[in-house]
mmCIF file with all atom_site columns, C-alpha atoms in Angstrom:
data_model
loop_
_atom_site.group_PDB
_atom_site.id
_atom_site.type_symbol
_atom_site.label_atom_id
_atom_site.label_alt_id
_atom_site.label_comp_id
_atom_site.label_asym_id
_atom_site.label_entity_id
_atom_site.label_seq_id
_atom_site.pdbx_PDB_ins_code
_atom_site.Cartn_x
_atom_site.Cartn_y
_atom_site.Cartn_z
_atom_site.occupancy
_atom_site.B_iso_or_equiv
_atom_site.pdbx_formal_charge
_atom_site.auth_seq_id
_atom_site.auth_comp_id
_atom_site.auth_asym_id
_atom_site.auth_atom_id
_atom_site.pdbx_PDB_model_num
ATOM 1   C CA . GLN A 1 1   ? -55.228 9.507   5.657  1.00 92.00 ? 1   GLN A CA 1
ATOM 2   C CA . VAL A 1 2   ? -52.323 8.769   8.101  1.00 95.00 ? 2   VAL A CA 1
ATOM 3   C CA . GLN A 1 3   ? -51.436 5.167   8.878  1.00 97.00 ? 3   GLN A CA 1
ATOM 4   C CA . LEU A 1 4   ? -48.615 3.954   11.090 1.00 98.00 ? 4   LEU A CA 1
ATOM 5   C CA . VAL A 1 5   ? -47.802 0.268   11.172 1.00 98.00 ? 5   VAL A CA 1
ATOM 6   C CA . GLU A 1 6   ? -45.232 -1.049  13.601 1.00 98.00 ? 6   GLU A CA 1
ATOM 7   C CA . SER A 1 7   ? -43.232 -4.266  13.289 1.00 98.00 ? 7   SER A CA 1
ATOM 8   C CA . GLY A 1 8   ? -40.108 -5.902  14.705 1.00 98.00 ? 8   GLY A CA 1
ATOM 9   C CA . GLY A 1 9   ? -41.029 -6.504  18.299 1.00 98.00 ? 9   GLY A CA 1
ATOM 10  C CA . GLY A 1 10  ? -40.335 -9.870  19.999 1.00 98.00 ? 10  GLY A CA 1
ATOM 11  C CA . SER A 1 11  ? -38.879 -11.651 22.878 1.00 98.00 ? 11  SER A CA 1
ATOM 12  C CA . VAL A 1 12  ? -35.129 -11.402 23.630 1.00 98.00 ? 12  VAL A CA 1
ATOM 13  C CA . GLN A 1 13  ? -32.833 -12.042 26.592 1.00 98.00 ? 13  GLN A CA 1
ATOM 14  C CA . ALA A 1 14  ? -31.150 -9.222  28.441 1.00 98.00 ? 14  ALA A CA 1
ATOM 15  C CA . GLY A 1 15  ? -28.297 -7.881  26.593 1.00 98.00 ? 15  GLY A CA 1
ATOM 16  C CA . GLY A 1 16  ? -29.946 -8.524  23.139 1.00 98.00 ? 16  GLY A CA 1
ATOM 17  C CA . SER A 1 17  ? -31.141 -6.283  20.285 1.00 98.00 ? 17  SER A CA 1
ATOM 18  C CA . LEU A 1 18  ? -34.156 -5.536  18.335 1.00 98.00 ? 18  LEU A CA 1
ATOM 19  C CA . ARG A 1 19  ? -34.995 -3.071  15.558 1.00 98.00 ? 19  ARG A CA 1
ATOM 20  C CA . LEU A 1 20  ? -38.401 -1.724  15.402 1.00 98.00 ? 20  LEU A CA 1
ATOM 21  C CA . SER A 1 21  ? -39.928 -0.312  12.170 1.00 98.00 ? 21  SER A CA 1
ATOM 22  C CA . CYS A 1 22  ? -42.769 1.960   11.584 1.00 98.00 ? 22  CYS A CA 1
ATOM 23  C CA . ALA A 1 23  ? -44.135 2.127   8.098  1.00 98.00 ? 23  ALA A CA 1
ATOM 24  C CA . ALA A 1 24  ? -45.838 5.522   7.624  1.00 98.00 ? 24  ALA A CA 1
ATOM 25  C CA . SER A 1 25  ? -48.405 6.563   5.008  1.00 96.00 ? 25  SER A CA 1
ATOM 26  C CA . GLY A 1 26  ? -49.952 9.926   4.587  1.00 95.00 ? 26  GLY A CA 1
ATOM 27  C CA . VAL A 1 27  ? -47.072 11.438  6.600  1.00 94.00 ? 27  VAL A CA 1
ATOM 28  C CA . THR A 1 28  ? -44.270 13.698  5.125  1.00 93.00 ? 28  THR A CA 1
ATOM 29  C CA . PHE A 1 29  ? -41.242 13.348  7.285  1.00 93.00 ? 29  PHE A CA 1
ATOM 30  C CA . SER A 1 30  ? -40.031 16.855  6.284  1.00 91.00 ? 30  SER A CA 1
ATOM 31  C CA . THR A 1 31  ? -43.002 18.304  8.085  1.00 94.00 ? 31  THR A CA 1
ATOM 32  C CA . TYR A 1 32  ? -43.707 15.860  10.816 1.00 96.00 ? 32  TYR A CA 1
ATOM 33  C CA . CYS A 1 33  ? -42.204 14.964  14.214 1.00 97.00 ? 33  CYS A CA 1
ATOM 34  C CA . MET A 1 34  ? -42.035 11.186  14.721 1.00 98.00 ? 34  MET A CA 1
ATOM 35  C CA . ALA A 1 35  ? -41.804 9.493   17.980 1.00 98.00 ? 35  ALA A CA 1
ATOM 36  C CA . TRP A 1 36  ? -41.501 6.126   19.742 1.00 98.00 ? 36  TRP A CA 1
ATOM 37  C CA . PHE A 1 37  ? -43.464 5.774   22.955 1.00 98.00 ? 37  PHE A CA 1
ATOM 38  C CA . ARG A 1 38  ? -43.814 2.684   25.216 1.00 98.00 ? 38  ARG A CA 1
ATOM 39  C CA . GLN A 1 39  ? -46.282 1.537   27.762 1.00 98.00 ? 39  GLN A CA 1
ATOM 40  C CA . ALA A 1 40  ? -45.539 -1.201  30.415 1.00 97.00 ? 40  ALA A CA 1
ATOM 41  C CA . PRO A 1 41  ? -48.379 -2.940  32.276 1.00 92.00 ? 41  PRO A CA 1
ATOM 42  C CA . GLY A 1 42  ? -49.749 -0.767  35.003 1.00 95.00 ? 42  GLY A CA 1
ATOM 43  C CA . LYS A 1 43  ? -47.641 2.349   33.829 1.00 97.00 ? 43  LYS A CA 1
ATOM 44  C CA . GLU A 1 44  ? -48.304 5.343   31.880 1.00 97.00 ? 44  GLU A CA 1
ATOM 45  C CA . ARG A 1 45  ? -47.261 5.638   28.228 1.00 97.00 ? 45  ARG A CA 1
ATOM 46  C CA . GLU A 1 46  ? -43.794 7.321   28.117 1.00 97.00 ? 46  GLU A CA 1
ATOM 47  C CA . ARG A 1 47  ? -41.911 9.054   25.417 1.00 98.00 ? 47  ARG A CA 1
ATOM 48  C CA . VAL A 1 48  ? -38.858 7.032   24.494 1.00 98.00 ? 48  VAL A CA 1
ATOM 49  C CA . ALA A 1 49  ? -37.276 8.833   21.464 1.00 98.00 ? 49  ALA A CA 1
ATOM 50  C CA . THR A 1 50  ? -38.353 11.595  18.957 1.00 98.00 ? 50  THR A CA 1
ATOM 51  C CA . ILE A 1 51  ? -36.906 12.762  15.735 1.00 98.00 ? 51  ILE A CA 1
ATOM 52  C CA . ARG A 1 52  ? -37.768 16.273  14.370 1.00 97.00 ? 52  ARG A CA 1
ATOM 53  C CA . SER A 1 53  ? -38.379 17.046  10.747 1.00 95.00 ? 53  SER A CA 1
ATOM 54  C CA . ASP A 1 54  ? -34.743 18.347  10.558 1.00 95.00 ? 54  ASP A CA 1
ATOM 55  C CA . GLY A 1 55  ? -33.396 15.165  12.007 1.00 96.00 ? 55  GLY A CA 1
ATOM 56  C CA . ALA A 1 56  ? -32.617 16.375  15.597 1.00 97.00 ? 56  ALA A CA 1
ATOM 57  C CA . THR A 1 57  ? -33.263 13.628  18.030 1.00 98.00 ? 57  THR A CA 1
ATOM 58  C CA . PHE A 1 58  ? -34.328 13.213  21.676 1.00 98.00 ? 58  PHE A CA 1
ATOM 59  C CA . TYR A 1 59  ? -34.033 10.286  24.015 1.00 98.00 ? 59  TYR A CA 1
ATOM 60  C CA . VAL A 1 60  ? -35.255 9.673   27.546 1.00 98.00 ? 60  VAL A CA 1
ATOM 61  C CA . ASP A 1 61  ? -32.502 9.158   29.890 1.00 98.00 ? 61  ASP A CA 1
ATOM 62  C CA . SER A 1 62  ? -33.120 5.532   30.503 1.00 98.00 ? 62  SER A CA 1
ATOM 63  C CA . VAL A 1 63  ? -32.317 4.660   26.922 1.00 98.00 ? 63  VAL A CA 1
ATOM 64  C CA . LYS A 1 64  ? -29.534 6.988   26.057 1.00 98.00 ? 64  LYS A CA 1
ATOM 65  C CA . GLY A 1 65  ? -26.580 5.308   24.560 1.00 98.00 ? 65  GLY A CA 1
ATOM 66  C CA . ARG A 1 66  ? -28.536 2.045   23.919 1.00 98.00 ? 66  ARG A CA 1
ATOM 67  C CA . PHE A 1 67  ? -31.395 3.074   21.526 1.00 98.00 ? 67  PHE A CA 1
ATOM 68  C CA . THR A 1 68  ? -31.132 4.992   18.220 1.00 98.00 ? 68  THR A CA 1
ATOM 69  C CA . ILE A 1 69  ? -34.122 6.557   16.359 1.00 98.00 ? 69  ILE A CA 1
ATOM 70  C CA . SER A 1 70  ? -33.841 7.038   12.668 1.00 98.00 ? 70  SER A CA 1
ATOM 71  C CA . LYS A 1 71  ? -35.879 7.554   9.619  1.00 97.00 ? 71  LYS A CA 1
ATOM 72  C CA . ASP A 1 72  ? -35.597 6.509   5.943  1.00 96.00 ? 72  ASP A CA 1
ATOM 73  C CA . VAL A 1 73  ? -37.215 9.184   3.954  1.00 94.00 ? 73  VAL A CA 1
ATOM 74  C CA . PRO A 1 74  ? -37.520 7.515   0.658  1.00 94.00 ? 74  PRO A CA 1
ATOM 75  C CA . LYS A 1 75  ? -39.003 4.441   2.287  1.00 96.00 ? 75  LYS A CA 1
ATOM 76  C CA . ASN A 1 76  ? -41.219 6.642   4.607  1.00 96.00 ? 76  ASN A CA 1
ATOM 77  C CA . THR A 1 77  ? -40.228 4.376   7.569  1.00 98.00 ? 77  THR A CA 1
ATOM 78  C CA . LEU A 1 78  ? -39.216 5.147   11.079 1.00 98.00 ? 78  LEU A CA 1
ATOM 79  C CA . TYR A 1 79  ? -36.839 2.943   13.104 1.00 98.00 ? 79  TYR A CA 1
ATOM 80  C CA . LEU A 1 80  ? -35.779 2.338   16.597 1.00 98.00 ? 80  LEU A CA 1
ATOM 81  C CA . GLN A 1 81  ? -32.547 0.276   17.072 1.00 98.00 ? 81  GLN A CA 1
ATOM 82  C CA . MET A 1 82  ? -32.546 -1.066  20.659 1.00 98.00 ? 82  MET A CA 1
ATOM 83  C CA . ASN A 1 83  ? -29.284 -2.608  21.963 1.00 98.00 ? 83  ASN A CA 1
ATOM 84  C CA . SER A 1 84  ? -28.211 -3.754  25.362 1.00 98.00 ? 84  SER A CA 1
ATOM 85  C CA . LEU A 1 85  ? -31.895 -4.469  26.142 1.00 98.00 ? 85  LEU A CA 1
ATOM 86  C CA . LYS A 1 86  ? -32.796 -4.725  29.838 1.00 98.00 ? 86  LYS A CA 1
ATOM 87  C CA . PRO A 1 87  ? -35.819 -6.349  31.452 1.00 97.00 ? 87  PRO A CA 1
ATOM 88  C CA . GLU A 1 88  ? -37.210 -2.947  32.269 1.00 97.00 ? 88  GLU A CA 1
ATOM 89  C CA . ASP A 1 89  ? -37.472 -2.163  28.563 1.00 98.00 ? 89  ASP A CA 1
ATOM 90  C CA . THR A 1 90  ? -40.298 -4.771  28.409 1.00 98.00 ? 90  THR A CA 1
ATOM 91  C CA . ALA A 1 91  ? -43.368 -2.806  27.140 1.00 98.00 ? 91  ALA A CA 1
ATOM 92  C CA . MET A 1 92  ? -45.612 -2.172  24.121 1.00 98.00 ? 92  MET A CA 1
ATOM 93  C CA . TYR A 1 93  ? -43.942 0.094   21.715 1.00 98.00 ? 93  TYR A CA 1
ATOM 94  C CA . TYR A 1 94  ? -45.955 2.658   19.759 1.00 98.00 ? 94  TYR A CA 1
ATOM 95  C CA . CYS A 1 95  ? -44.979 4.755   16.746 1.00 98.00 ? 95  CYS A CA 1
ATOM 96  C CA . ALA A 1 96  ? -46.521 8.286   16.900 1.00 98.00 ? 96  ALA A CA 1
ATOM 97  C CA . ALA A 1 97  ? -46.718 11.347  14.638 1.00 98.00 ? 97  ALA A CA 1
ATOM 98  C CA . VAL A 1 98  ? -47.728 14.886  14.808 1.00 97.00 ? 98  VAL A CA 1
ATOM 99  C CA . GLY A 1 99  ? -47.434 17.619  12.094 1.00 95.00 ? 99  GLY A CA 1
ATOM 100 C CA . ALA A 1 100 ? -44.744 19.958  13.360 1.00 92.00 ? 100 ALA A CA 1
ATOM 101 C CA . ARG A 1 101 ? -41.611 21.486  11.771 1.00 88.00 ? 101 ARG A CA 1
ATOM 102 C CA . TYR A 1 102 ? -38.481 21.619  13.910 1.00 90.00 ? 102 TYR A CA 1
ATOM 103 C CA . TYR A 1 103 ? -40.432 20.740  17.113 1.00 93.00 ? 103 TYR A CA 1
ATOM 104 C CA . CYS A 1 104 ? -41.327 17.487  18.946 1.00 97.00 ? 104 CYS A CA 1
ATOM 105 C CA . PRO A 1 105 ? -43.855 17.756  21.779 1.00 97.00 ? 105 PRO A CA 1
ATOM 106 C CA . ALA A 1 106 ? -43.163 16.110  25.083 1.00 95.00 ? 106 ALA A CA 1
ATOM 107 C CA . ALA A 1 107 ? -46.782 15.281  25.913 1.00 96.00 ? 107 ALA A CA 1
ATOM 108 C CA . ARG A 1 108 ? -48.241 12.155  24.323 1.00 96.00 ? 108 ARG A CA 1
ATOM 109 C CA . THR A 1 109 ? -51.539 13.980  24.219 1.00 97.00 ? 109 THR A CA 1
ATOM 110 C CA . GLN A 1 110 ? -50.148 16.309  21.485 1.00 97.00 ? 110 GLN A CA 1
ATOM 111 C CA . TYR A 1 111 ? -49.528 13.441  19.007 1.00 98.00 ? 111 TYR A CA 1
ATOM 112 C CA . ASN A 1 112 ? -52.326 13.083  16.535 1.00 95.00 ? 112 ASN A CA 1
ATOM 113 C CA . TYR A 1 113 ? -51.507 9.746   15.033 1.00 98.00 ? 113 TYR A CA 1
ATOM 114 C CA . TRP A 1 114 ? -50.634 6.340   16.519 1.00 98.00 ? 114 TRP A CA 1
ATOM 115 C CA . GLY A 1 115 ? -49.755 2.907   15.462 1.00 98.00 ? 115 GLY A CA 1
ATOM 116 C CA . GLN A 1 116 ? -51.330 -0.299  16.992 1.00 97.00 ? 116 GLN A CA 1
ATOM 117 C CA . GLY A 1 117 ? -48.074 -1.175  18.869 1.00 98.00 ? 117 GLY A CA 1
ATOM 118 C CA . THR A 1 118 ? -45.586 -3.994  18.846 1.00 98.00 ? 118 THR A CA 1
ATOM 119 C CA . GLN A 1 119 ? -44.663 -5.924  21.998 1.00 98.00 ? 119 GLN A CA 1
ATOM 120 C CA . VAL A 1 120 ? -41.151 -6.038  23.247 1.00 98.00 ? 120 VAL A CA 1
ATOM 121 C CA . THR A 1 121 ? -40.257 -8.505  26.061 1.00 98.00 ? 121 THR A CA 1
ATOM 122 C CA . VAL A 1 122 ? -36.867 -8.765  27.564 1.00 98.00 ? 122 VAL A CA 1
ATOM 123 C CA . SER A 1 123 ? -36.059 -11.680 29.867 1.00 98.00 ? 123 SER A CA 1
ATOM 124 C CA . SER A 1 124 ? -33.360 -11.763 32.462 1.00 95.00 ? 124 SER A CA 1
#
């Protein structure tokens, strides 16, 4: 049974940093695509970053150069390092997974497993 548990959210001022973690069970990183999504109030859930089974990464343009997605295979944990945070980064952040080798879908509907989310609030 797959379980994803996020942690690390909080409130920071603009320019600050946070590191989100997603503890994954029932998932083998070598055969799964892992992703971070976020959803701000009144907006659709959007893909922020993905990491393929082979380690290749994707970032949405708005976070390129500021966010880094990574995974610790022995710990079965996914991370999102967020630097130079902006008020527009304020959202609930979700960890997601789908069984896929060498591929990460763009559409959120293609991800089978989701965490409960962790709130990130950035004040100006």
